[in-house]
Each structure stands twice: as structure tokens, then as C-alpha cells.
Coordinates of C-alpha atoms in Angstrom, one line a residue:
X12 CA 0.0 0.0 0.0
X13 CA 1.4 3.4 -1.0
X14 CA 2.2 5.7 1.9
X15 CA 4.4 8.7 3.0
X16 CA 7.1 7.6 5.4
X17 CA 9.8 9.3 7.4
X18 CA 13.5 8.6 7.2
X19 CA 14.7 8.4 10.8
X20 CA 18.3 9.4 10.0
X21 CA 17.3 12.7 8.5
X22 CA 13.6 13.2 9.7
X23 CA 12.7 13.9 6.1
X24 CA 9.7 12.5 4.2
X25 CA 9.9 9.8 1.4
X26 CA 7.5 8.2 -1.0
X27 CA 6.9 4.5 -0.4
X28 CA 5.0 2.6 -3.1
X29 CA 5.0 -0.5 -5.3
X30 CA 5.5 -0.4 -9.1
X31 CA 5.8 -3.4 -11.4
X32 CA 6.0 -5.7 -8.5
X33 CA 8.8 -3.9 -6.7
X34 CA 8.9 -1.7 -3.7
X35 CA 10.0 1.8 -4.4
X36 CA 11.2 4.3 -1.8
X37 CA 12.1 7.8 -3.0
X38 CA 13.7 10.4 -0.7
X39 CA 12.8 14.1 -0.6
X40 CA 14.3 17.0 1.3
X41 CA 11.0 17.9 2.9
X42 CA 10.7 18.0 6.7
X43 CA 7.9 16.0 8.4
X44 CA 5.2 18.6 8.7
X45 CA 1.4 18.4 8.1
X46 CA 1.7 20.8 5.2
X47 CA 4.4 18.8 3.5
X48 CA 2.6 15.6 4.0
X49 CA -0.5 17.0 2.3
X50 CA 1.6 18.1 -0.6
X51 CA 3.2 14.7 -1.0
X52 CA -0.1 12.8 -0.5
X53 CA -1.5 14.7 -3.5
X54 CA 1.5 13.7 -5.6
X55 CA 1.3 10.1 -4.3
X56 CA -2.3 9.9 -5.4
X57 CA -1.3 11.1 -8.8
X58 CA 1.4 8.5 -9.0
X59 CA -1.1 5.7 -8.1
X60 CA -3.6 7.1 -10.6
X61 CA -1.0 7.0 -13.4
X62 CA 0.2 3.5 -12.4
X63 CA -3.4 2.2 -12.7
X64 CA -3.9 4.0 -16.0
X65 CA -0.5 2.6 -17.3
X66 CA 0.7 6.1 -18.0
X67 CA 3.2 6.4 -15.2
X68 CA 6.7 7.6 -16.2
X69 CA 9.1 7.0 -13.4
X70 CA 11.8 9.2 -14.8
X71 CA 9.6 12.3 -15.0
X72 CA 8.7 12.0 -11.3
X73 CA 12.1 11.0 -10.1
X74 CA 14.7 11.9 -12.8
X75 CA 17.7 11.5 -10.5
X76 CA 16.7 8.1 -9.1
X77 CA 18.5 4.8 -9.9
X78 CA 15.0 3.3 -10.3
X79 CA 14.4 5.6 -13.2
X80 CA 17.1 3.9 -15.3
X81 CA 15.9 0.5 -14.2
X82 CA 12.3 1.0 -15.3
X83 CA 13.1 3.1 -18.3
X84 CA 10.9 5.9 -19.8
X85 CA 7.3 5.1 -20.4
X86 CA 5.5 7.8 -22.4
X87 CA 1.9 8.7 -21.5
X88 CA -0.8 7.0 -23.5
X89 CA -2.6 10.3 -24.1
X90 CA -0.9 13.4 -25.5
X91 CA -1.5 16.0 -22.8
X92 CA -0.1 19.3 -21.5
X93 CA 2.8 19.0 -19.0
X94 CA 2.2 20.5 -15.6
X95 CA 4.9 21.0 -12.9
X96 CA 4.5 19.3 -9.5
X97 CA 3.3 21.4 -6.6
X98 CA 5.8 19.8 -4.3
X99 CA 9.0 21.7 -3.8
X100 CA 12.0 20.0 -2.4
X101 CA 12.2 16.6 -4.2
X102 CA 13.6 15.7 -7.6
X103 CA 13.9 19.4 -8.6
X104 CA 10.2 19.9 -9.5
X105 CA 9.8 17.1 -12.0
X106 CA 7.3 17.5 -14.9
X107 CA 4.2 15.3 -14.6
X108 CA 2.2 14.2 -17.7
X109 CA -1.5 14.6 -17.2
X110 CA -4.5 13.7 -19.4
X111 CA -7.4 15.9 -20.3
X112 CA -11.0 15.4 -19.2
X113 CA -14.0 17.7 -19.0
X114 CA -14.2 20.0 -16.1
X115 CA -16.4 19.1 -13.2
X116 CA -18.8 21.9 -14.2
X117 CA -19.0 20.6 -17.8
X118 CA -19.5 17.0 -16.9
X119 CA -22.1 17.8 -14.2
X120 CA -24.2 19.6 -16.8
X121 CA -24.1 16.4 -18.9
X122 CA -24.8 14.2 -15.9
X123 CA -27.8 16.3 -14.9
X124 CA -29.3 16.4 -18.4
X125 CA -29.0 12.6 -18.7
X126 CA -30.8 12.0 -15.4
X127 CA -33.5 14.6 -15.7
X128 CA -35.7 12.2 -17.8
X129 CA -35.6 9.5 -15.1
X130 CA -35.7 11.5 -11.8
X131 CA -38.7 12.8 -10.0
X132 CA -39.0 16.6 -10.2
X133 CA -38.5 16.9 -6.4
X134 CA -35.3 14.8 -6.7
X135 CA -34.0 17.1 -9.5
X136 CA -34.9 20.2 -7.5
X137 CA -33.1 18.9 -4.4
X138 CA -30.1 17.9 -6.4
X139 CA -29.8 21.2 -8.1
X140 CA -29.8 23.0 -4.7
X141 CA -26.8 21.0 -3.6
X142 CA -25.0 21.1 -6.9
X143 CA -25.3 24.9 -7.4
X144 CA -24.9 25.8 -3.7
X145 CA -21.9 23.6 -2.8
X146 CA -20.4 21.5 -5.5
X147 CA -20.0 23.9 -8.5
X148 CA -18.5 26.7 -6.4
X149 CA -15.8 24.3 -5.2
X150 CA -15.1 22.0 -8.2
X151 CA -16.5 23.6 -11.3
X152 CA -13.1 24.5 -12.9
X153 CA -11.2 21.4 -12.0
X154 CA -10.8 18.7 -14.6
X155 CA -12.6 15.5 -13.5
X156 CA -9.5 13.3 -13.2
X157 CA -7.6 16.0 -11.2
X158 CA -10.0 15.8 -8.3
X159 CA -8.2 13.9 -5.6
X160 CA -9.3 12.1 -2.5
X161 CA -7.7 14.9 -0.5
X162 CA -9.8 17.5 -2.3
X163 CA -13.0 15.6 -1.5
X164 CA -12.1 15.2 2.2
X165 CA -11.1 18.8 2.5
X166 CA -14.5 19.8 0.9
X167 CA -16.4 17.6 3.3
X168 CA -14.5 19.1 6.3
X169 CA -15.4 22.6 5.1
X170 CA -19.1 22.0 4.7
X171 CA -19.3 20.0 8.0
X172 CA -17.6 22.6 10.2
X173 CA -19.7 25.2 12.1
X174 CA -21.1 27.8 9.8
X175 CA -20.4 25.7 6.7
X176 CA -23.7 26.0 5.0
X177 CA -24.7 28.5 2.3
X178 CA -26.5 30.5 5.0
X179 CA -23.5 30.3 7.4
X180 CA -25.3 27.7 9.5
X181 CA -24.0 24.3 10.6
X182 CA -25.1 21.4 8.4
X183 CA -26.4 18.2 9.9
X184 CA -24.4 15.1 9.2
X185 CA -27.3 13.8 7.2
X186 CA -27.2 16.8 4.9
X187 CA -23.4 16.6 4.5
X188 CA -23.7 12.9 3.5
X189 CA -26.4 13.8 0.9
X190 CA -24.1 16.4 -0.6
X191 CA -21.2 14.0 -0.6
X192 CA -23.4 11.3 -2.2
X193 CA -24.2 13.5 -5.1
X194 CA -20.4 14.4 -5.5
X195 CA -19.6 10.7 -5.4
X196 CA -22.2 9.8 -8.0
X197 CA -20.9 12.5 -10.4
X198 CA -17.3 11.4 -9.9
X199 CA -18.1 7.7 -10.2
X200 CA -19.8 8.2 -13.5
X201 CA -16.9 10.3 -14.8
X202 CA -14.4 7.8 -13.6
X203 CA -16.2 5.0 -15.5
X204 CA -16.5 7.0 -18.7
X205 CA -13.0 8.5 -18.8
X206 CA -11.2 5.6 -17.1
X207 CA -9.5 7.2 -14.1
X208 CA -9.4 5.9 -10.5
X209 CA -12.4 7.1 -8.4
X210 CA -11.1 9.2 -5.5
X211 CA -14.5 8.9 -3.7
X212 CA -14.4 5.1 -3.6
X213 CA -13.3 4.8 0.0
X214 CA -14.6 8.0 1.4
X215 CA -16.9 7.0 4.3
X216 CA -20.1 8.7 5.4
X217 CA -20.3 10.8 8.5
X218 CA -22.0 9.1 11.4
X219 CA -25.4 10.6 11.7
X220 CA -27.5 10.6 14.9
X221 CA -30.2 7.9 15.0
X222 CA -33.6 9.0 13.7
X223 CA -35.6 10.1 16.6
X224 CA -39.4 9.5 16.2
X225 CA -42.2 10.9 18.4
X226 CA -45.3 9.0 17.5
X227 CA -48.6 9.5 19.2
X228 CA -49.9 6.9 21.6
X229 CA -53.3 5.4 21.0
X230 CA -54.9 7.5 23.7
X231 CA -53.4 10.6 22.1
X232 CA -54.7 9.6 18.7
X233 CA -58.2 9.2 20.1
X234 CA -58.0 12.6 21.8
X235 CA -56.6 14.3 18.7
X236 CA -59.4 12.9 16.4
X237 CA -62.0 13.9 18.9
X238 CA -60.8 17.5 19.1
X239 CA -59.6 18.2 15.6
X240 CA -61.7 20.4 13.2
X241 CA -64.7 18.5 12.0
X242 CA -63.7 19.0 8.3
X243 CA -60.4 17.3 9.0
X244 CA -61.4 14.3 11.1
X245 CA -61.5 11.9 8.1
X246 CA -58.2 13.2 6.8
X247 CA -56.4 12.5 10.1
X248 CA -58.1 9.1 10.5
X249 CA -56.6 8.1 7.1
X250 CA -53.2 9.5 8.1
X251 CA -53.0 7.9 11.5
X252 CA -54.2 4.5 10.4
X253 CA -52.6 4.0 7.0
X254 CA -49.1 5.4 7.3
X255 CA -49.4 7.3 4.0
X256 CA -46.8 10.0 3.4
X257 CA -48.0 13.6 3.2
X258 CA -47.6 13.7 -0.6
X259 CA -49.4 10.4 -1.0
X260 CA -52.4 11.5 1.1
X261 CA -52.6 14.8 -0.8
X262 CA -52.2 13.2 -4.2
X263 CA -54.8 10.5 -3.5
X264 CA -57.5 10.2 -6.2
X265 CA -61.0 8.7 -5.9
X266 CA -60.2 6.4 -8.8
X267 CA -57.5 4.9 -6.5
X268 CA -59.9 4.1 -3.7
X269 CA -61.2 0.5 -4.0
X270 CA -64.1 0.2 -1.6
X271 CA -65.0 -3.3 -2.8
X272 CA -61.5 -4.7 -2.0
X273 CA -60.9 -2.2 0.8
X274 CA -57.7 -1.0 -0.6
X275 CA -56.0 2.3 -1.2
X276 CA -54.0 2.2 -4.3
X277 CA -50.9 4.4 -3.9
X278 CA -49.9 5.5 -7.4
X279 CA -48.7 9.1 -7.2
X280 CA -47.9 12.0 -4.9
X281 CA -48.6 15.7 -4.9
X282 CA -46.2 18.4 -3.8
X283 CA -44.8 21.9 -4.5
X284 CA -44.1 20.8 -8.1
X285 CA -47.5 19.3 -8.7
X286 CA -48.4 15.6 -9.4
X287 CA -45.6 13.1 -9.9
X288 CA -44.6 9.5 -9.5
X289 CA -44.2 8.1 -6.0
X290 CA -40.9 8.3 -4.1
X291 CA -39.7 4.9 -5.6
X292 CA -41.0 1.7 -7.0
X293 CA -41.7 0.1 -3.6
X294 CA -44.0 3.1 -2.8
X295 CA -46.3 1.8 -5.5
X296 CA -48.5 -0.3 -3.3
X297 CA -52.0 -1.3 -2.0
X298 CA -52.7 -0.2 1.5
X299 CA -55.3 -2.1 3.5
X300 CA -58.4 -0.1 4.7
X301 CA -59.2 -0.9 8.4
X302 CA -62.8 -0.4 9.3
X303 CA -62.3 3.2 10.7
X304 CA -60.5 4.2 7.5
X305 CA -63.2 2.6 5.3
X306 CA -65.9 4.5 7.2
X307 CA -63.9 7.7 7.1
X308 CA -63.4 7.5 3.3
X309 CA -67.2 6.8 2.9
X310 CA -67.9 10.0 4.8
X311 CA -65.3 11.9 2.8
X312 CA -66.8 10.7 -0.5
X313 CA -70.1 12.2 0.5
X314 CA -68.3 15.5 1.2
X315 CA -65.9 15.8 -1.8
X316 CA -66.6 12.9 -4.2
X317 CA -68.7 15.2 -6.4
X318 CA -66.3 18.2 -6.0
X319 CA -62.9 16.9 -7.2
X320 CA -60.9 14.0 -8.4
X321 CA -58.8 14.4 -5.2
X322 CA -60.0 12.7 -2.0
X323 CA -58.9 15.6 0.2
X324 CA -59.4 18.9 -1.5
X325 CA -60.1 22.6 -1.0
X326 CA -63.5 24.2 -1.6
X327 CA -62.4 24.8 -5.2
X328 CA -61.5 21.2 -5.8
X329 CA -57.7 21.6 -5.7
X330 CA -55.4 19.5 -3.5
X331 CA -55.0 20.9 0.0
X332 CA -51.8 22.6 0.9
X333 CA -49.8 20.5 3.5
X334 CA -48.1 23.6 4.9
X335 CA -51.5 25.2 5.5
X336 CA -52.8 22.0 7.2
X337 CA -49.6 21.8 9.3
X338 CA -49.9 25.4 10.5
X339 CA -53.6 25.8 10.9
X340 CA -54.8 22.4 11.9
X341 CA -52.1 20.0 13.1
X342 CA -50.0 22.3 15.4
X343 CA -53.0 24.2 16.9
X344 CA -54.7 20.9 17.8
X345 CA -51.6 19.5 19.5
X346 CA -51.3 22.8 21.4
X347 CA -55.0 22.7 22.3
X348 CA -54.6 19.2 23.8
X349 CA -51.4 20.1 25.6
X350 CA -49.4 17.6 23.6
X351 CA -45.8 18.0 22.6
X352 CA -45.2 19.8 19.3
X353 CA -44.3 17.3 16.6
X354 CA -43.5 17.2 12.9
X355 CA -46.5 16.4 10.6
X356 CA -44.6 13.3 9.5
X357 CA -45.2 11.7 12.9
X358 CA -48.6 10.5 11.7
X359 CA -46.8 8.0 9.5
X360 CA -44.6 6.9 12.5
X361 CA -47.8 6.6 14.6
X362 CA -49.3 4.1 12.2
X363 CA -46.2 2.0 12.2
X364 CA -45.9 1.9 16.0
X365 CA -49.6 1.1 16.4
X366 CA -49.3 -1.8 13.9
X367 CA -46.3 -3.1 15.9
X368 CA -48.1 -2.7 19.2
X369 CA -51.1 -4.7 17.9
X370 CA -48.7 -7.6 16.9
X371 CA -48.9 -7.4 13.1
X372 CA -46.2 -9.2 11.1
X373 CA -43.2 -7.0 10.2
X374 CA -43.3 -8.1 6.6
X375 CA -47.0 -7.0 6.4
X376 CA -46.2 -3.6 8.0
X377 CA -43.2 -3.0 5.7
X378 CA -45.4 -3.6 2.7
X379 CA -48.1 -1.2 4.0
X380 CA -45.4 1.4 4.6
X381 CA -43.9 1.0 1.1
X382 CA -40.5 -0.4 2.3
X383 CA -38.7 -3.1 0.3
X384 CA -37.8 -5.0 3.4
X385 CA -38.2 -5.0 7.2
X386 CA -34.7 -3.6 7.7
X387 CA -35.9 0.0 7.9
X388 CA -38.8 -1.0 10.1
X389 CA -36.5 -2.5 12.8
X390 CA -33.9 0.3 12.4
X391 CA -36.4 3.1 13.0
X392 CA -38.9 1.4 15.3
X393 CA -36.8 -1.2 17.2
X394 CA -37.9 0.0 20.7
X395 CA -41.6 -0.2 19.7
X396 CA -41.4 -3.9 18.6
X397 CA -43.1 -6.2 21.1
X398 CA -43.1 -10.0 21.1
X399 CA -44.4 -10.2 17.5
X400 CA -46.9 -12.7 16.2
X401 CA -47.6 -13.6 12.6
X402 CA -50.8 -11.8 11.5
X403 CA -52.2 -10.3 8.3
X404 CA -53.8 -7.1 9.3
X405 CA -56.6 -8.6 11.5
X406 CA -54.9 -7.9 14.8
X407 CA -54.8 -4.2 14.1
X408 CA -58.4 -4.3 12.8
X409 CA -59.5 -5.8 16.2
X410 CA -57.6 -3.2 18.1
X411 CA -59.2 -0.4 16.1
X412 CA -62.7 -1.8 16.5
X413 CA -62.1 -2.3 20.2
X414 CA -60.9 1.2 20.8
X415 CA -62.8 3.3 18.2
X416 CA -65.8 1.1 17.2
X417 CA -67.0 1.2 13.6
X418 CA -69.7 0.3 11.2
X419 CA -70.8 -3.1 10.0
X420 CA -68.1 -5.2 8.3
X421 CA -68.8 -5.4 4.5

């Protein structure tokens, strides 16, 4: 494994790497300091990069070395401009042959245009925020193959430090990881196309705090439904007892309500950018209607079935605004009941924890939630998992009927 070492006799740094099956150690006159190590690490990365690409010319890096004569001169495979090494103090500033690739800014434009057709609009919007706000200001003018691991790590350190966000705030580890994930995707695609080593390959994610959820208990759900505005009772019954995401509830169409089979067909979402495909393929699912949900949707149909294609809509038939519901209905009701303020998304977590409490099978719950496996279920809700039994939805049904009552079974 290539590394920077220290010669004990002189306390100076040296390159230590393997080339053509032989260990090579090349001395410099640089003292062992952090700054000098960083300079040499960049050169060492370039050496490794050229060795992998079969363009490494030993004599150009170390013209005075005995190894240079041993290995001979190997011209670069691609005719490229010659750039001087940034390291001062070894081999009299040798010339290093480098290839030419698109700049990060140029390739990112290509990468975005190619993915626009397959991404959801919200995905594209979020990606553009990170690309324009963080990645392009840092890497836009650098050629793709010139971006080193040290550059990526330094960038991560800068955005992760206090005040590292665009608004001079401190970014959460989750957000830093999202930005680095986009950077990694762009560089990985460039490395594959232009055949250079991927500097992001072994860059690890920051450790992010475990997701903290604050679901409502069954007693709190009952109190909430009893006190919430009458025109939103059915809406919250559906949210609390189906686990639908906000966009899925607001994008729900009557054509996707199957009263006969007692299923809600999740097929699209609605958000700031209008209607679009669900979050991913697994989100395309059929959610079971428990009796309270069935009755709530029957009542809602009488109220809005003639007014709009959307199940939950405004007086003019348009989808209701989630920010408006959050501000004018959700939070005021929590405050009225003296309950802790929570994110709107806790209705989804509430459904999951109630299913778990009733003893439903994890596989069934994961399917209802739109997860591809039970991994996320146990990761997020581990402390809510009791001694589980294998059921199919009937256990939760019995719990709802016991606590809330309901109409006749169809």
C-alpha cells in the first residue's frame, strides 16, 4: 500500500509505493510537517492514478533516481499538456504528464441532463440546490481526473464545520452525507467514462444521529381525532391508520380508492411541483383499509366525491396545501390538547408503531409502509417492537374496533 514515510536518520519524508511488483522508496528534502505531508499525498495519489492508468513515467517524477534507469521511460498513453509538480523539495520539481478530461462543471451539466428524464421533479430540485450551492463553487473549474481524495475530504471538512452551510449555519451530518453522495455519483460516472481511479471510492459517510421519532400513543390519537376540526377528522383518521406519506395523502385520487376490495392504491404524490410518481418503485402499493379508514373514506366521499378527483381537496377542488394544514390544523390541535409539538410526518410513524403494538407481522407492516424489506422497520422502530406474532392485518383491525368502534363489516 502506498504511503508517506519518514527517514529516521534525516527526519525527512519519502515516497513508499509499489511499481511493477517492486517496492520503491524515493527520498525528498521535505521536513515532516502536516503541510508537507499533504503536498506529498497529492503527488502520491497522482502516482497511483497513473500507475493504474498505465501512464506512469518514473523518470519524470524522479529523474535522479536509480530506479528511473531501471524502469526506463514510459510515455503517457494520451498526448496532454505538461504540468509542474506542486511539491517543492524533491527531484527538482519534475514534470508530470496529465491527461485531459471535461471540467467538473461541464460533466455535471451532462450528468444532470441525462438524469432529468428518469428523476422525479423533487429529486431534481433537491439535487440542483446541492450542486449549485456547494459542488460547483468548489469543483467547477477542475478537470474530472484532477479531483483527488484529499480534495473531497477537504471539501467535506469545510461544509461540515460550524457555519459551513450556504446560510452560514451548521449542516447536519445527514445533509453533509447527501451532498457527498451527489459528489460521489458524479465522480463515479466520470471515472467510469474517462477511465480514471475514483477518488471517492473509499470516502466514508459521516456518522449521523439515529432517527428520533415521536409517534402519538393510541390515547393521544383518540383525543386528537375527537378535538380536531370536523372537516379534517376523516383526513387524520386516514393519516393515523394507513401510514401514508404527506404527498401520498394529498395526491390521493378517488379512482385509486377501491371500496370493494378495501384497498387504497398508492400511485402518485402531490407536492410543490404538482403531481408526480411516487418516491420509488416500492412506494407503488396497495394499503389495507381498516374499518375506521373505510368508514372515514365513505364519509369523505359524500363531502368531496362530487367536487374533485382528489379525495382531500379545497373548496375549489384543488389539493389541500400541506403547509397550511400543518400550520392551521395539526399544530393548533396539538397545542389545544397540551401535547408535545411534533413534525407532521409523525402521523406515519404513529401508524407503524400502532401496527407493531397490535402484533402485526413486520413483513406486512413494511409492505403497507412501502418499504422493500423489514430492515428500515427494525432500524427506526426497534424500541416499539413487542413479542411479534404472525398476523395479516386482522390484529390491528381488532384493536381499532375495540378502541374506536366502527360500522358493520362489509
